[in-house]
CSV table of C-alpha atoms in Angstrom, one decimal:
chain,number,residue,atom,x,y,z
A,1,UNK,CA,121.4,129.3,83.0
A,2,UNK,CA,118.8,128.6,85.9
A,3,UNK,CA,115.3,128.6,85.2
A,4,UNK,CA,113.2,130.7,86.6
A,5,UNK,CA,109.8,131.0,88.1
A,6,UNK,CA,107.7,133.7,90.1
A,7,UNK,CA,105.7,132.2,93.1
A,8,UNK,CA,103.1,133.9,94.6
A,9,UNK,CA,101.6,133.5,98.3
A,10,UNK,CA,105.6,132.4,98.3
A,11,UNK,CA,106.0,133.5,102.1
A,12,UNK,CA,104.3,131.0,104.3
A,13,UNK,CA,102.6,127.6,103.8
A,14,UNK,CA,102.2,125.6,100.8
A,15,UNK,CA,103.8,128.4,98.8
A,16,UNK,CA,106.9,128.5,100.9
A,17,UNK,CA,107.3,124.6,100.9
A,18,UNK,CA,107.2,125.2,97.0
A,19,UNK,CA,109.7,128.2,97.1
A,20,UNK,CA,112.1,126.1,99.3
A,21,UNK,CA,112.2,123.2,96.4
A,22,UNK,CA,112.6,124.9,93.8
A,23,UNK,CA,115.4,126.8,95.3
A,24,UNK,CA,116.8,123.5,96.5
A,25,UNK,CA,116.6,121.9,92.6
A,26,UNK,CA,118.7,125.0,91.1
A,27,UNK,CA,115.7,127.5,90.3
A,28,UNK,CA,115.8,130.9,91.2
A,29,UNK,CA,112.6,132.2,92.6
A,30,UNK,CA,110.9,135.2,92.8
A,31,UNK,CA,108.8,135.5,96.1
A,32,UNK,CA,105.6,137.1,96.2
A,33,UNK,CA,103.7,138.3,99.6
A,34,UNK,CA,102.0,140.8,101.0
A,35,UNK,CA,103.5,141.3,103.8
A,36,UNK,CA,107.1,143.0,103.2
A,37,UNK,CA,108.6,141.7,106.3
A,38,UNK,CA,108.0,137.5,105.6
A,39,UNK,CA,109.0,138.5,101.9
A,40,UNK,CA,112.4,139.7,102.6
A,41,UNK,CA,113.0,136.9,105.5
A,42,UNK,CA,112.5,134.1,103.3
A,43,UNK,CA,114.5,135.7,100.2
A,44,UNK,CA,117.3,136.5,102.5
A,45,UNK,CA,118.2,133.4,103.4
A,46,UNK,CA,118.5,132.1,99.6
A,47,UNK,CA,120.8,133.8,97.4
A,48,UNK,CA,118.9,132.5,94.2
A,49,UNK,CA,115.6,134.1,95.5
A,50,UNK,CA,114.5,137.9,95.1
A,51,UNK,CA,112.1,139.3,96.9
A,52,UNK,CA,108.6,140.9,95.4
A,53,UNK,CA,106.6,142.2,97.6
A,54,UNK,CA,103.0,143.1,96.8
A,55,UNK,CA,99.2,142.8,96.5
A,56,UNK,CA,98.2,140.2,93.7
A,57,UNK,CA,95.0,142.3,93.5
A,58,UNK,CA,96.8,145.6,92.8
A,59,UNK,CA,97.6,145.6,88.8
A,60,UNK,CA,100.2,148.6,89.2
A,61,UNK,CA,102.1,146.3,91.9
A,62,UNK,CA,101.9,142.9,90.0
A,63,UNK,CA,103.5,144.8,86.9
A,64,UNK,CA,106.0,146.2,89.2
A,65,UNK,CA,106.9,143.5,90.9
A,66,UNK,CA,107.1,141.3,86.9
A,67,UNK,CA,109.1,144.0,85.6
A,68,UNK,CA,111.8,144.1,88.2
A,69,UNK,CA,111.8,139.7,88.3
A,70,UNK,CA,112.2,140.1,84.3
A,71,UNK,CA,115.0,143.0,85.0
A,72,UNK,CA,116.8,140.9,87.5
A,73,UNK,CA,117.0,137.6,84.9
A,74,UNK,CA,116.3,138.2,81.8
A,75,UNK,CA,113.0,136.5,81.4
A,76,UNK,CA,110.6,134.5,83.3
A,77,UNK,CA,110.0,130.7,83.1
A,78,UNK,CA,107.2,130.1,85.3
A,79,UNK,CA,104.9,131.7,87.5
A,80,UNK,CA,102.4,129.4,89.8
A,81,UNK,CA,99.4,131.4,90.8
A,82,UNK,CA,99.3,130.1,94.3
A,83,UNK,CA,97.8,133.2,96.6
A,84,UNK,CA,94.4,132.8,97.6
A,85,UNK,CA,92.8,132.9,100.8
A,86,UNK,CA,89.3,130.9,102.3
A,87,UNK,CA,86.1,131.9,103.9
A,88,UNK,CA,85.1,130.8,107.3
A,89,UNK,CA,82.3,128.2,106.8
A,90,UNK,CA,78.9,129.5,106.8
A,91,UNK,CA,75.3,128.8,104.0
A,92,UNK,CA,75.2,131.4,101.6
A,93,UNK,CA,72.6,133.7,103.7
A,94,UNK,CA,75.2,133.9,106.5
A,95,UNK,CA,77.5,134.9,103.9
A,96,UNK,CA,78.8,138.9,103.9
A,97,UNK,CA,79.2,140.5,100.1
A,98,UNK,CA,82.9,141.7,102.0
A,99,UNK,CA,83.8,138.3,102.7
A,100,UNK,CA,82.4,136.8,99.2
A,101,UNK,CA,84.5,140.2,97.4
A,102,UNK,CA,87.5,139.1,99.3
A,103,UNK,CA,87.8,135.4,98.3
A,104,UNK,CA,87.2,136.4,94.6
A,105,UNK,CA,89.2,139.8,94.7
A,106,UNK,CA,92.2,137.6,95.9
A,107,UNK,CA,91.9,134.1,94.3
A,108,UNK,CA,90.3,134.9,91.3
A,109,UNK,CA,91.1,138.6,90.3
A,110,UNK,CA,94.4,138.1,92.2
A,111,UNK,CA,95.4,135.1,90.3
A,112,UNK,CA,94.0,136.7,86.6
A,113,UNK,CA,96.5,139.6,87.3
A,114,UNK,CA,99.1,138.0,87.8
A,115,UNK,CA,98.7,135.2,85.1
A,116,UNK,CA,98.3,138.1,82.7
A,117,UNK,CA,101.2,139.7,84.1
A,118,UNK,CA,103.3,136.8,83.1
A,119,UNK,CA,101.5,136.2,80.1
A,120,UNK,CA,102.8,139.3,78.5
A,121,UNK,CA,106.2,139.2,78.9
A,122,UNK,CA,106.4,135.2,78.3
A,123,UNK,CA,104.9,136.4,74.9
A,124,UNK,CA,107.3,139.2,74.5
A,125,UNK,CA,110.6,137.4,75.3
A,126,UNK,CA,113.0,135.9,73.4
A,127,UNK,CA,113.1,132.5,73.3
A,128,UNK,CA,109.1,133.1,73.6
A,129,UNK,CA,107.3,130.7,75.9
A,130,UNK,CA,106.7,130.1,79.3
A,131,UNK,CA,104.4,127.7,82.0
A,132,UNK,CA,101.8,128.9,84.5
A,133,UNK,CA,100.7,126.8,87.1
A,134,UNK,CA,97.6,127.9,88.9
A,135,UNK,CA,96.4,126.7,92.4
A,136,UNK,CA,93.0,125.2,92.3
A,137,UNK,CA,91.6,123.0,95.1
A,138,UNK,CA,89.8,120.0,95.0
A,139,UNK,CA,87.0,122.3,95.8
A,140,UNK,CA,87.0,123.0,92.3
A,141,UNK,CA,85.2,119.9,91.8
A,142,UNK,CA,83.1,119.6,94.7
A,143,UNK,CA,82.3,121.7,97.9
A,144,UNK,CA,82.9,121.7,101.5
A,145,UNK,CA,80.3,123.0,103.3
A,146,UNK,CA,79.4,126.3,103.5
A,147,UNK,CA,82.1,127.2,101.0
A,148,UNK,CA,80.2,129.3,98.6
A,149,UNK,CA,83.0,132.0,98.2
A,150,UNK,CA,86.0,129.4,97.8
A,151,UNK,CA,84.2,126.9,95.5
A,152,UNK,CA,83.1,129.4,93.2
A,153,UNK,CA,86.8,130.7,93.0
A,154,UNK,CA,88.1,128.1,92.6
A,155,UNK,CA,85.7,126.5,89.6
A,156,UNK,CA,86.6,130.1,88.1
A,157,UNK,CA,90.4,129.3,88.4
A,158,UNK,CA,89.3,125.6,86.1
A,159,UNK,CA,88.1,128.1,83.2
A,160,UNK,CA,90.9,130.7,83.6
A,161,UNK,CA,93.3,127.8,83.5
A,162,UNK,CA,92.1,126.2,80.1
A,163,UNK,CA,91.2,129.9,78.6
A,164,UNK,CA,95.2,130.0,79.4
A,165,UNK,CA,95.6,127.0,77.8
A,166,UNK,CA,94.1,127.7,74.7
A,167,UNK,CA,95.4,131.4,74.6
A,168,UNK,CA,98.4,130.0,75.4
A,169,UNK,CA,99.1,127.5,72.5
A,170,UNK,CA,100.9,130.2,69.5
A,171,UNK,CA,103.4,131.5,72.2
A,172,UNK,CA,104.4,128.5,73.6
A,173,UNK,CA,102.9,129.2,76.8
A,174,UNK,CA,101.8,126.1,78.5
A,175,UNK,CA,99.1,126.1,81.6
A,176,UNK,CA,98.3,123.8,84.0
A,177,UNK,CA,96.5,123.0,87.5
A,178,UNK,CA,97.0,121.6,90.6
A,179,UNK,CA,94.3,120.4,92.8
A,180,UNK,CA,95.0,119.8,96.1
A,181,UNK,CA,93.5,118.6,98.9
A,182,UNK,CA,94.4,118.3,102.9
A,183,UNK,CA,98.2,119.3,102.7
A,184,UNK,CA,99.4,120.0,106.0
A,185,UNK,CA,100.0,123.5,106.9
A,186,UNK,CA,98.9,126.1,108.9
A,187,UNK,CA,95.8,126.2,107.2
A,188,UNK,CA,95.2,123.0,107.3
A,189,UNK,CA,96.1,122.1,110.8
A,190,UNK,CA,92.0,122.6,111.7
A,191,UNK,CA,91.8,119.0,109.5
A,192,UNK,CA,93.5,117.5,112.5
A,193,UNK,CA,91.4,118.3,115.2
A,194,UNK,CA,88.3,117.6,113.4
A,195,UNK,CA,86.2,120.0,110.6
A,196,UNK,CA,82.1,119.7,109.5
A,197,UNK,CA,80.6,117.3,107.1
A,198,UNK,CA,78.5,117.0,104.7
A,199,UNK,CA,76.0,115.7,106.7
A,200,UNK,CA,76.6,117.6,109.7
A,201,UNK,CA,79.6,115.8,111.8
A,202,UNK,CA,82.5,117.2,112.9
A,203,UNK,CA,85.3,114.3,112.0
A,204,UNK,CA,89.3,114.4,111.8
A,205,UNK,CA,90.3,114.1,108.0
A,206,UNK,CA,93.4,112.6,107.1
A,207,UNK,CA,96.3,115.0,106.0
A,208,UNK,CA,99.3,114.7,103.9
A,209,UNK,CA,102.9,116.6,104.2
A,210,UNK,CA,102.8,119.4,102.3
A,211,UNK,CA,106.2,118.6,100.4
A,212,UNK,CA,104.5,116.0,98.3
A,213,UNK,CA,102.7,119.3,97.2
A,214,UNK,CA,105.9,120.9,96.2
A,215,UNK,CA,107.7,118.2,94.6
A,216,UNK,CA,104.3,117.4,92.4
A,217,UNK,CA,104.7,121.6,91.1
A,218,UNK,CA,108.1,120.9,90.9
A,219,UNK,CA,107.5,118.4,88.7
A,220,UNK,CA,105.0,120.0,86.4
A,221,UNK,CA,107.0,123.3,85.8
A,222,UNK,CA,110.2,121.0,85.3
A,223,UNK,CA,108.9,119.2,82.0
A,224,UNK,CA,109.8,121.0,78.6
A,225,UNK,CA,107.5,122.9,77.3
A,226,UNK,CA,106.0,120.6,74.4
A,227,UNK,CA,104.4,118.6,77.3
A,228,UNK,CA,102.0,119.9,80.1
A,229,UNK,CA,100.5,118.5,83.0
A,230,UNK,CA,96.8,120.0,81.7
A,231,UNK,CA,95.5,118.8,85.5
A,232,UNK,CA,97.2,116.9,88.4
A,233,UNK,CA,94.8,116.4,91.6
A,234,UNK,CA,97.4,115.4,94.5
A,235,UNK,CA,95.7,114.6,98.3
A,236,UNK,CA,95.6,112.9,101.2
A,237,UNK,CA,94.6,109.2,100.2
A,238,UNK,CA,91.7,108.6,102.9
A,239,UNK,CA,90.3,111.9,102.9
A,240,UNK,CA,86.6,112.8,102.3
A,241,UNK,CA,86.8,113.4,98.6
A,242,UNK,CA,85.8,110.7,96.4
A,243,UNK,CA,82.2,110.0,97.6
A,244,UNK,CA,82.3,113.9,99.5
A,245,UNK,CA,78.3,114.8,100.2
């Protein structure tokens, strides 16, 4: 039977360069989005994916959106907790509360929802067990500037990731992270026309396809269960990161 696992932010970027692997090593995916239309377009055009639209913030729509994936196949192998979203660099003063309640309302609560989400019914089902895979950043080891909302998610995602982990261990649920840092997508694509430094430059920084990205989540949900990838860190070699400040 095919394994299978739940991907959220699914529709677009490094989420749908993860979606498209998977799919293309036998998994059948579950595609998570906000936006119904991208959702459906993607699943469409894969018979092994379903389609699950909805807010990662919104509890009643995460459960939904589990409970018709676990309907569909019988139980759920993997989710990776990819959605999240960044803040537009600015110091902390220049900061809005809306802006900082965003970031964490999607990256952090968003990714605590739905890691609970799968937590349950990974505990409930039969064979119990399960991996989640949660999206950090390298920023979860040090800052860009004026990232104040999306470092602090991100650090939050490192301790939600081993309380997982620990949690985790009598239901054979395993949890892991991936770090990553300058994957080239639409996001990204600012890296390539030049982004501020530390110490007040604006300078190109290398990049990396994002498909090294997949195929290193690919690998980590792949491995049996009685061995995890605790934390992989996966970027473009030359970029600011070792040494950043």
């Amino acid at each position: 039977m095919a394994r299978t696992i739940i991907i959220t932010g699914a529709a677009r970027g490094i989420g749908k360069a993860c979606a498209e692997a998977f799919l293309a090593a036998g998994w059948r995916v579950g595609i998570v989005g906000r936006t119904a239309e991208t959702v459906a377009a993607l699943a469409d055009a894969h018979e092994a994916a379903l389609a699950l639209p909805c807010d990662v913030a919104d509890e009643a729509q995460v459960d939904a959106a589990f409970d018709r994936a676990l309907a569909e196949w019988g139980r759920i192998d993997a989710l990776f907790n990819n959605a999240g979203v960044s803040a537009l660099g600015a110091t902390i003063d220049e900061v809005s509360v809306e802006d900082w309640r965003r970031c964490i309302d999607i990256n952090v609560t968003g990714s605590f929802i739905c890691a609970r989400a799968a937590f349950a019914r990974m505990r409930a089902q039969d064979p119990q067990g399960g991996r989640i895979i949660n999206n950090g950043s390298i920023s979860a080891h040090v800052p860009r500037w004026g990232s104040a909302p999306y470092t602090a998610s991100k650090h939050a995602i490192t301790g939600l990731t081993r309380s997982i982990s620990l949690d985790g261990r009598p239901y054979n649920i395993a949890c892991g992270q991936i770090d990553i840092g300058n994957a080239l997508t639409d996001m990204a694509a600012k890296m390539t026309k030049g982004v501020p430094q530390a110490d007040g430059r604006i300078a190109v920084e290398p990049v990396m396809d994002v498909a090294h990205v997949a195929s290193s989540v690919l690998h980590m949900a792949s491995l049996p269960l009685e061995a995890n990838v605790q934390f992989m860190t996966v970027m473009a070699t030359n970029m600011p990161f070792i040494g950043r400040g």
